């Protein structure tokens, strides 16, 4: 599936909302499981987006990971559904896909699945379109996110927040699409413009 098709599916998936306005769609095609996370769609999402203090998360090996508190809160609301879907023993590969606010949740989901469902580690792929920074400080086990890609339409303001000078950072690979100066920082984040550049990118 091309990146444009994945992104289009992410935009139009029939999301189910949990507490904290957490929106997730889970789809299984054969032995492949897809998790789609929706972008911001209401005031509660924006309150969570702006809740940027750091929260400590204990990893499976006892180390600590530090992340954006608002995104951690929303992810926690979705965790039972994610855990249930990932427990299906017939699943052989997983795609984790999100846009904007949902891309931040995809980062956390990717990390959770890598740690807790070890048979899928080599078959886990993640994409965060217009992804904000989620993790803070030193990142233990960077290999967790080697198969996660942050997709940035050049100039996209959301991919630069929270600011790096506060200690936040991206993980995984960074794929830049579009042309510098083609859009304003806000327009570069608009889904129709990201989709347009993904179609031009063609992969």
Coordinates of C-alpha atoms in Angstrom, one line a residue:
X1 CA 0.0 0.0 0.0
X2 CA 1.4 3.4 -1.0
X3 CA 1.9 6.1 1.6
X4 CA -0.8 8.2 0.0
X5 CA -3.3 5.3 0.3
X6 CA -2.3 4.7 3.9
X7 CA -2.8 8.4 4.7
X8 CA -6.1 8.6 2.9
X9 CA -7.3 5.6 4.9
X10 CA -6.1 7.2 8.1
X11 CA -8.1 10.4 7.3
X12 CA -11.4 8.6 6.5
X13 CA -11.4 5.5 8.8
X14 CA -14.6 4.8 10.8
X15 CA -13.0 5.7 14.2
X16 CA -14.4 4.5 17.5
X17 CA -14.0 7.0 20.4
X18 CA -12.9 6.0 23.9
X19 CA -12.5 8.2 27.0
X20 CA -10.3 11.4 26.7
X21 CA -11.6 11.7 23.1
X22 CA -9.2 8.9 22.0
X23 CA -10.0 7.8 18.4
X24 CA -8.8 4.5 17.1
X25 CA -9.7 2.2 14.2
X26 CA -8.5 -1.3 14.1
X27 CA -8.6 -3.3 10.9
X28 CA -7.4 -6.8 10.1
X29 CA -6.6 -7.9 6.5
X30 CA -5.5 -11.5 6.4
X31 CA -2.7 -11.8 8.9
X32 CA -1.9 -8.1 8.9
X33 CA -3.3 -5.8 11.6
X34 CA -3.7 -2.1 11.1
X35 CA -4.0 0.5 13.9
X36 CA -5.2 3.9 12.7
X37 CA -5.1 7.0 15.0
X38 CA -7.2 10.1 14.1
X39 CA -5.9 13.7 14.2
X40 CA -7.3 16.3 16.5
X41 CA -11.1 16.7 16.2
X42 CA -12.3 18.6 19.2
X43 CA -11.5 20.8 22.2
X44 CA -10.5 17.8 24.4
X45 CA -7.9 16.8 21.9
X46 CA -6.4 20.3 21.9
X47 CA -6.3 20.3 25.7
X48 CA -4.3 17.1 25.6
X49 CA -2.0 18.4 22.8
X50 CA -1.1 21.4 25.0
X51 CA -0.5 19.4 28.2
X52 CA 3.2 19.2 27.5
X53 CA 4.8 18.4 30.9
X54 CA 6.8 15.2 30.9
X55 CA 5.5 11.9 32.2
X56 CA 7.7 9.0 33.1
X57 CA 6.8 5.6 31.6
X58 CA 8.4 2.4 32.8
X59 CA 9.5 0.2 30.0
X60 CA 9.3 -3.6 29.9
X61 CA 13.0 -4.0 31.0
X62 CA 12.6 -1.5 33.9
X63 CA 14.1 1.5 32.2
X64 CA 12.2 4.7 32.0
X65 CA 11.0 6.6 29.0
X66 CA 9.8 10.2 29.2
X67 CA 7.0 11.4 27.1
X68 CA 4.4 14.2 26.5
X69 CA 1.9 13.9 29.3
X70 CA -1.2 14.7 27.3
X71 CA -0.4 12.1 24.6
X72 CA 0.3 9.5 27.3
X73 CA -3.1 10.1 28.9
X74 CA -4.9 9.6 25.6
X75 CA -2.9 6.5 24.7
X76 CA -3.7 5.0 28.1
X77 CA -7.4 5.2 27.2
X78 CA -6.8 3.2 24.1
X79 CA -4.5 0.6 25.5
X80 CA -7.1 -2.1 26.4
X81 CA -8.3 -2.1 22.8
X82 CA -4.7 -2.2 21.4
X83 CA -3.8 -5.0 23.8
X84 CA -6.8 -7.1 22.8
X85 CA -6.2 -6.7 19.1
X86 CA -2.5 -7.5 19.4
X87 CA -3.2 -10.7 21.3
X88 CA -4.6 -12.3 18.2
X89 CA -2.1 -15.2 17.6
X90 CA -2.9 -15.2 13.8
X91 CA -1.4 -11.7 13.3
X92 CA 1.9 -11.9 11.5
X93 CA 2.5 -8.2 10.8
X94 CA 1.3 -4.8 12.1
X95 CA 1.0 -1.3 10.6
X96 CA 0.6 1.6 13.0
X97 CA -0.6 4.8 11.3
X98 CA -1.5 8.2 12.6
X99 CA -2.0 11.9 11.6
X100 CA -1.0 14.9 13.8
X101 CA -2.4 14.2 17.3
X102 CA -2.9 10.6 16.1
X103 CA 0.7 10.4 14.9
X104 CA 1.9 11.0 18.4
X105 CA -0.3 8.1 19.6
X106 CA 1.1 6.0 16.8
X107 CA 4.6 6.6 18.2
X108 CA 3.5 5.4 21.7
X109 CA 1.7 2.4 20.2
X110 CA 4.7 1.4 18.1
X111 CA 6.9 1.4 21.2
X112 CA 4.3 -0.5 23.2
X113 CA 3.9 -3.2 20.6
X114 CA 7.7 -3.6 20.1
X115 CA 8.2 -4.1 23.8
X116 CA 5.3 -6.4 24.5
X117 CA 4.7 -8.5 21.4
X118 CA 8.2 -9.7 20.7
X119 CA 7.3 -12.1 17.8
X120 CA 6.2 -9.0 15.8
X121 CA 9.3 -6.9 16.2
X122 CA 10.6 -7.7 12.8
X123 CA 7.2 -7.2 11.2
X124 CA 6.1 -3.9 12.8
X125 CA 5.9 -0.7 10.6
X126 CA 4.8 2.7 11.8
X127 CA 4.0 6.0 10.0
X128 CA 3.4 9.4 11.7
X129 CA 2.1 11.9 9.2
X130 CA 2.5 15.5 10.4
X131 CA 3.8 14.1 13.7
X132 CA 4.6 16.3 16.7
X133 CA 7.5 15.5 19.0
X134 CA 6.4 13.0 21.7
X135 CA 9.5 11.7 23.6
X136 CA 11.7 13.7 25.9
X137 CA 15.4 13.5 26.9
X138 CA 17.5 10.4 26.4
X139 CA 15.8 7.7 24.4
X140 CA 16.7 4.2 25.6
X141 CA 16.6 1.5 23.0
X142 CA 16.3 3.7 19.9
X143 CA 16.1 0.5 17.9
X144 CA 12.5 0.2 19.0
X145 CA 11.6 3.0 16.5
X146 CA 13.9 2.0 13.6
X147 CA 10.8 0.9 11.6
X148 CA 8.8 4.1 12.4
X149 CA 8.8 7.0 10.0
X150 CA 7.9 10.6 10.7
X151 CA 6.5 12.1 7.5
X152 CA 7.0 15.9 7.4
X153 CA 5.5 18.1 4.7
X154 CA 8.2 20.8 4.5
X155 CA 7.4 23.8 6.7
X156 CA 4.8 21.9 8.7
X157 CA 4.7 23.7 12.1
X158 CA 3.3 20.7 14.0
X159 CA 6.3 18.6 13.3
X160 CA 8.4 21.2 15.2
X161 CA 6.4 21.1 18.5
X162 CA 6.9 20.8 21.4
X163 CA 10.1 22.7 20.7
X164 CA 13.4 20.8 20.7
X165 CA 14.9 23.3 23.1
X166 CA 12.5 22.0 25.8
X167 CA 14.1 18.5 25.3
X168 CA 11.5 16.9 23.1
X169 CA 12.7 14.9 20.1
X170 CA 11.5 12.8 17.2
X171 CA 12.3 9.1 17.0
X172 CA 12.7 6.8 14.0
X173 CA 13.3 8.0 10.5
X174 CA 12.4 11.4 9.1
X175 CA 10.9 11.5 5.6
X176 CA 10.5 15.0 4.2
X177 CA 8.1 15.6 1.3
X178 CA 7.1 18.7 -0.5
X179 CA 9.1 21.8 -1.2
X180 CA 10.4 24.3 1.2
X181 CA 8.4 27.5 1.0
X182 CA 5.6 26.0 -1.0
X183 CA 3.2 26.3 1.9
X184 CA 2.9 28.4 5.1
X185 CA 3.8 26.5 8.3
X186 CA 0.0 26.0 9.0
X187 CA -1.0 25.1 5.4
X188 CA 1.8 22.5 5.2
X189 CA 0.0 20.6 8.0
X190 CA -3.4 20.6 6.3
X191 CA -4.3 17.0 5.3
X192 CA -5.2 17.9 1.7
X193 CA -1.7 19.4 1.2
X194 CA 0.1 16.4 2.8
X195 CA -1.9 14.1 0.6
X196 CA -1.1 16.1 -2.5
X197 CA 2.6 15.9 -1.7
X198 CA 2.4 12.2 -1.0
X199 CA 0.8 11.6 -4.4
X200 CA 3.7 13.5 -6.0
X201 CA 6.2 11.5 -3.9
X202 CA 4.6 8.4 -5.3
X203 CA 5.7 5.7 -2.8

